[in-house]
Short mmCIF file of C-alpha atoms in Angstrom, two decimals:
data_model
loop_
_atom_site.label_atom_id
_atom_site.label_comp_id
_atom_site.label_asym_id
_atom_site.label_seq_id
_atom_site.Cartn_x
_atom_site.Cartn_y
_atom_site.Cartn_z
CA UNK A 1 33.47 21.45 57.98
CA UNK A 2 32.78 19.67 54.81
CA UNK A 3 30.09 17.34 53.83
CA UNK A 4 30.46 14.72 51.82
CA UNK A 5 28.05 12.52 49.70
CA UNK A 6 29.57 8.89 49.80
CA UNK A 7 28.04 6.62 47.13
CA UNK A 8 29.71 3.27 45.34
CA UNK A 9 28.74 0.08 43.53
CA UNK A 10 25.46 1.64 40.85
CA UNK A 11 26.62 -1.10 38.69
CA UNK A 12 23.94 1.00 35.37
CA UNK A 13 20.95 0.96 38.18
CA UNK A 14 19.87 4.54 37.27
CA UNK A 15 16.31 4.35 39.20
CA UNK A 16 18.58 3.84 42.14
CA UNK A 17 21.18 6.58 41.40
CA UNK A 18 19.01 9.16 40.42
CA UNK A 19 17.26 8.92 44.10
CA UNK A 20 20.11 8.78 45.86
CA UNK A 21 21.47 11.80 43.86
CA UNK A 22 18.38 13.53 44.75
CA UNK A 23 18.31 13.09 48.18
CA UNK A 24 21.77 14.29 48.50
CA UNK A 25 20.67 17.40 46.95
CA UNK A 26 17.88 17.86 49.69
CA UNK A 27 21.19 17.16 51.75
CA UNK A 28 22.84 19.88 50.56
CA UNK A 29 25.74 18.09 50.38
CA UNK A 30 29.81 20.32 49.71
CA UNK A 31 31.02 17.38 47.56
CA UNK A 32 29.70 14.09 46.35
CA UNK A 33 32.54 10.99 46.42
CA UNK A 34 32.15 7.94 43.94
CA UNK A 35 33.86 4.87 44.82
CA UNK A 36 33.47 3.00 41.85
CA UNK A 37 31.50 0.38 39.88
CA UNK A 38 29.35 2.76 38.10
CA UNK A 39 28.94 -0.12 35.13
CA UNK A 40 28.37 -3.40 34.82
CA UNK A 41 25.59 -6.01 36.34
CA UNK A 42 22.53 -3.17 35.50
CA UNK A 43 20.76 -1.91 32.20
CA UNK A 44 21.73 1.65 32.28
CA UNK A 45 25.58 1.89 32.33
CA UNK A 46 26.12 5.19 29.64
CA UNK A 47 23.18 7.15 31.73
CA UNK A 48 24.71 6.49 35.28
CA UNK A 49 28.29 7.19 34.09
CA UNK A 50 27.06 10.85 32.61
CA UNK A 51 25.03 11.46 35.88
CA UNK A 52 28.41 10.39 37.72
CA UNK A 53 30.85 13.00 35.81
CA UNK A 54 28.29 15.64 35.87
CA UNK A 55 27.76 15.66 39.40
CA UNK A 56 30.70 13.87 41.50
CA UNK A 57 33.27 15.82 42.55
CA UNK A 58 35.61 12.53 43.05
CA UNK A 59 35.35 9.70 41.05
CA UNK A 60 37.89 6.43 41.85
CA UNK A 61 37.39 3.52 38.77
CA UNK A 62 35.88 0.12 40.27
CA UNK A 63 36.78 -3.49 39.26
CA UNK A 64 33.77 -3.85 37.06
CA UNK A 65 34.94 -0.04 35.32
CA UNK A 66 38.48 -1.74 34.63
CA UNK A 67 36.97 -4.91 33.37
CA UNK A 68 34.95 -2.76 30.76
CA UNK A 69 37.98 -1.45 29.21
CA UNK A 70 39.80 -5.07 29.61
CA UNK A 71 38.17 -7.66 28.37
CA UNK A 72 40.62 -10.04 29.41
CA UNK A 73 39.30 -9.39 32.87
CA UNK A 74 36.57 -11.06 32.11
CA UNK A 75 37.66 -14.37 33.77
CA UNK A 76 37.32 -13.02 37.15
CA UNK A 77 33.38 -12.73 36.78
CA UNK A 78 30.98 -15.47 37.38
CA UNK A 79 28.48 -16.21 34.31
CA UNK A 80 25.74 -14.08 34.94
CA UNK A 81 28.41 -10.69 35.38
CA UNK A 82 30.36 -11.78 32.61
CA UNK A 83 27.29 -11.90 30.40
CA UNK A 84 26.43 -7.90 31.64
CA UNK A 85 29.98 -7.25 31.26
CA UNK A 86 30.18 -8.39 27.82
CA UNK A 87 26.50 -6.65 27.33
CA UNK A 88 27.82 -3.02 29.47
CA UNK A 89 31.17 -2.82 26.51
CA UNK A 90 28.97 -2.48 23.60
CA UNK A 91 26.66 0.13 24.83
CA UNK A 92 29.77 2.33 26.25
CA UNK A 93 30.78 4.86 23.37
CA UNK A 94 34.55 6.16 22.92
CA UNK A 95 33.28 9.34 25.31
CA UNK A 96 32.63 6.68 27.93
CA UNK A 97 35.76 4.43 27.70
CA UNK A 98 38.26 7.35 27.76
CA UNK A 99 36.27 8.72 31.24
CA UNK A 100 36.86 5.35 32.50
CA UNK A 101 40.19 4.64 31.75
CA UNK A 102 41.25 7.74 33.09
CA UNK A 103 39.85 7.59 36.19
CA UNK A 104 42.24 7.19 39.07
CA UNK A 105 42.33 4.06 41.52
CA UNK A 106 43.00 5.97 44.52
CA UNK A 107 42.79 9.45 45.60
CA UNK A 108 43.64 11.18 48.71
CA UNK A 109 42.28 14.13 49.59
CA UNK A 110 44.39 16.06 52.18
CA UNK A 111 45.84 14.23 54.70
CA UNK A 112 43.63 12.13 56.14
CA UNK A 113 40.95 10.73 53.84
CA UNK A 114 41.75 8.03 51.50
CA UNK A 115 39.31 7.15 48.36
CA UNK A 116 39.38 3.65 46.87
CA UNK A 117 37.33 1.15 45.21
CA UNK A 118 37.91 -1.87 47.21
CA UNK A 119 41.15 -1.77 49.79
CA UNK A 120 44.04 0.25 50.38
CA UNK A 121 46.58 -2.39 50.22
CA UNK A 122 48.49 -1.64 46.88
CA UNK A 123 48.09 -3.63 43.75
CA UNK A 124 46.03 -5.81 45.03
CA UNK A 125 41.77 -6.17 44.81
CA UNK A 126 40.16 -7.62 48.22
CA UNK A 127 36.94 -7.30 49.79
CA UNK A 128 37.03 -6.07 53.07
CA UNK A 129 34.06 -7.29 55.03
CA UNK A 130 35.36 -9.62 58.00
CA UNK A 131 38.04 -8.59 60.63
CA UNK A 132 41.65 -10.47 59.21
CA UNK A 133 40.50 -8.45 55.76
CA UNK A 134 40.44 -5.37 57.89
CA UNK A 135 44.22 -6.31 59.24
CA UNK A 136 45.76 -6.79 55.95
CA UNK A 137 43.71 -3.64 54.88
CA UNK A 138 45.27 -1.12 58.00
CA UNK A 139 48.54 -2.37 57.56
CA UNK A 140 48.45 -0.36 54.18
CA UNK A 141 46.28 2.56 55.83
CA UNK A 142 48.16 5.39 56.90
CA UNK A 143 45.57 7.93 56.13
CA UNK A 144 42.84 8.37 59.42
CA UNK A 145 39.92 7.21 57.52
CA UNK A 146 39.70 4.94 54.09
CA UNK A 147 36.35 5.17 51.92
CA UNK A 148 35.48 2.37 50.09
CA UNK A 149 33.46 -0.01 48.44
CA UNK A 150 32.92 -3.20 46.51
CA UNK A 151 31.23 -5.74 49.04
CA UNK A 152 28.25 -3.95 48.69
CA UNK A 153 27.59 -3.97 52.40
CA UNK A 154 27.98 -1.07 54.32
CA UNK A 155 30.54 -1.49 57.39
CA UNK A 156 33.06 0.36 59.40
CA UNK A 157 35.99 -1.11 60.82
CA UNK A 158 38.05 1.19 63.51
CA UNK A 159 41.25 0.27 65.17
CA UNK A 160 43.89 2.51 67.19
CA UNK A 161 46.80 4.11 65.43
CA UNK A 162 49.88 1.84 65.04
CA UNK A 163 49.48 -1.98 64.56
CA UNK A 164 46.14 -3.47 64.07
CA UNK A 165 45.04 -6.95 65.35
CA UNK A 166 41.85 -8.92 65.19
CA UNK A 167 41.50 -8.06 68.97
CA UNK A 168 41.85 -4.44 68.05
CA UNK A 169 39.60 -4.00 65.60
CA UNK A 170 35.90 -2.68 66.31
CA UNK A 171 33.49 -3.81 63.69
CA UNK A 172 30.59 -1.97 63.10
CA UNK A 173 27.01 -2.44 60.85
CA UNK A 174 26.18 1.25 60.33
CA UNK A 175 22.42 1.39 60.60
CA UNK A 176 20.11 3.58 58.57
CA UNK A 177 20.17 7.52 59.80
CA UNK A 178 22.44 6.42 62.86
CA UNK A 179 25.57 8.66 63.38
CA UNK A 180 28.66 6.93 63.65
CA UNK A 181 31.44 9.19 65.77
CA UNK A 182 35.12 8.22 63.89
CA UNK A 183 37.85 9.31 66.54
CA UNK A 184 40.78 10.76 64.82
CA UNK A 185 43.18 8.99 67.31
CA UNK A 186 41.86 6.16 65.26
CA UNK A 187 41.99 4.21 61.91
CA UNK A 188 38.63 3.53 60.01
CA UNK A 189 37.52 2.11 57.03
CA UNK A 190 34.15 3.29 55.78
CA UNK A 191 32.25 1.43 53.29
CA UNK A 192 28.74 3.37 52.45
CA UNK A 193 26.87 0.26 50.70
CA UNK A 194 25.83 -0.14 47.08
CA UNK A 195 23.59 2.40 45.18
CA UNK A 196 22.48 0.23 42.42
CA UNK A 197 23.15 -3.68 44.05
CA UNK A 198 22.57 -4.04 48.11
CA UNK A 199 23.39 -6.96 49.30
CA UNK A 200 22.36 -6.45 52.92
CA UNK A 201 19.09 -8.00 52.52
CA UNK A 202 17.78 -4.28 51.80
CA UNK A 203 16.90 -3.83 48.64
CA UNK A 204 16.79 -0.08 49.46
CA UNK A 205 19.65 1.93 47.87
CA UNK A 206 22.42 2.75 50.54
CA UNK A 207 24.92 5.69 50.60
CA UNK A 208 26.58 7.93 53.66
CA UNK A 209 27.53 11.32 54.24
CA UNK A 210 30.52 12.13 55.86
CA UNK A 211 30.85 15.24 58.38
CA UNK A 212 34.57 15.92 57.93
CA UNK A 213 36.83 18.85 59.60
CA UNK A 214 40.54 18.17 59.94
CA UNK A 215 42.90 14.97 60.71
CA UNK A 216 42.62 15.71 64.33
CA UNK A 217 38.99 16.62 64.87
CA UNK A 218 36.19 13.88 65.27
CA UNK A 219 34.37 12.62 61.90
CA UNK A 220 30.87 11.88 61.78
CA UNK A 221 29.77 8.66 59.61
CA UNK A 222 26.29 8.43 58.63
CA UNK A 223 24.50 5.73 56.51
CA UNK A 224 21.49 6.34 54.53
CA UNK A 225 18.84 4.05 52.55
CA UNK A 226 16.28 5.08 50.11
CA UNK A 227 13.24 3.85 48.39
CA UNK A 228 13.47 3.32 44.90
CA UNK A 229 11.44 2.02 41.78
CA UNK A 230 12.58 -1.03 42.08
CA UNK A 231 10.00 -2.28 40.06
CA UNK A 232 11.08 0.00 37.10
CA UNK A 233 15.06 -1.10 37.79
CA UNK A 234 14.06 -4.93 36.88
CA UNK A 235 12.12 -3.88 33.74
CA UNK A 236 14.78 -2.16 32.48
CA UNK A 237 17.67 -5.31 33.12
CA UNK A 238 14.37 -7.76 31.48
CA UNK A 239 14.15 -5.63 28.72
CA UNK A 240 17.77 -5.24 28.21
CA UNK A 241 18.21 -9.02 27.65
CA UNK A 242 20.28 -9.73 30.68
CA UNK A 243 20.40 -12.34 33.39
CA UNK A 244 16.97 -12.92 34.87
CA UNK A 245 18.92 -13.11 38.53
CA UNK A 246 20.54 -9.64 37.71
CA UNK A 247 16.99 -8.49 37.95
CA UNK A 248 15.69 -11.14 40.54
CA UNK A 249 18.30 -9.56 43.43
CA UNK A 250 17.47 -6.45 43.53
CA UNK A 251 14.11 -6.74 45.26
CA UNK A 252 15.83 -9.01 47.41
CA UNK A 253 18.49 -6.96 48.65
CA UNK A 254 21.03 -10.02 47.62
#
């Protein structure tokens, strides 16, 4: 059996990642997964991407890592992202930039776990967070269990192997320490929450570990939150010169 650290979505909120990194150590987590969106939105986007290559053991590039080597992405953000986009670029160094760039999109690891930032369907960027995303999603799923990201909410979805349907679908709102049992004669997608940017109406930092053994043995999905200086996080955007609502949000879990 190996256990895996799930985070995603720390968008430069170090306060946040360096607890959750912690507490995975208590864990004594095998192998830490990142799903992406390690920049952008928060004040510390150089000192979360060096805590991210020095201790995940997967790393998958998120739509706010692509935008900060594209600027032409840019037009996808509203105002206030834009503006910490535009803000993340020029404190990234040429160390930074080449880590992001070559970062991969997807990754599988054996045959039944699929890594990616936002959905498995192929060249496309979706969130997944209601049931007919979760159908377009599975149709591109042939692994037994997709991690991802991006909506900043943790979910699960779960359908059985072959075609999935909004009536087949079982929806799920993972709840804090709660083990989730993934059948292998199943689909899933996993989504462990945001690290640095919940919008849950938790401000607490979420992540997951995942209790994984082979493509035909159960899985065991469990959500965790954890305090955080919180406090510290929006001093740090203030002082940084960005958004006031970049700061504002994260004691509201929004």
């Amino acid at each position: 059996m190996t256990l895996y650290g799930i985070i995603s979505d720390i968008h430069g909120n170090y306060h946040a990642l360096m607890q959750v990194l912690e507490r995975l150590g208590e864990m004594k987590v095998d192998r830490i997964i990142c799903l992406g969106d390690i920049v952008g939105y928060g004040p510390a986007p150089a000192q979360c991407l060096d805590l991210v290559l020095s201790y995940c053991d997967e790393v998958v590039r998120g739509n706010h890592d692509e935008a900060a080597l594209d600027p032409n992405l840019g037009k996808y953000f509203n105002h206030a992202a834009l503006a910490a986009l535009n803000w993340t670029r020029d404190q990234l160094g040429p160390f930074h930039l080449h880590a992001l760039s070559h970062m991969k999109t997807r990754i599988r690891l054996g045959d039944a776990l699929l890594l990616v930032h936002d959905t498995p369907a192929l060249h496309e960027s979706a969130y997944v967070h209601e049931v007919d995303h979760a159908v377009e999603a599975f149709a591109s799923l042939d692994e037994g269990i997709c991690l991802h990201g991006h909506t900043h909410l943790p979910t699960i979805f779960s359908t059985p192997n072959g075609e999935a349907t909004t009536e087949s679908i079982l929806f799920q709102i993972p709840t804090d320490g709660n083990q989730v049992v993934l059948d292998p004669m199943q689909r899933h997608l996993c989504n462990p929450g945001s690290v640095g940017q919940p919008r849950d109406a938790d401000p607490r930092a979420s992540f997951a570990l995942l209790e994984y053994t082979s493509p035909d043995a159960e899985a065991l999905f469990t959500l965790h939150r954890t305090e955080y200086d919180i406090a510290a996080a929006q001093e740090a955007t203030e002082k940084a010169g960005l958004p006031t609502i970049l700061a504002e949000r994260l004691s509201l879990g929004a």
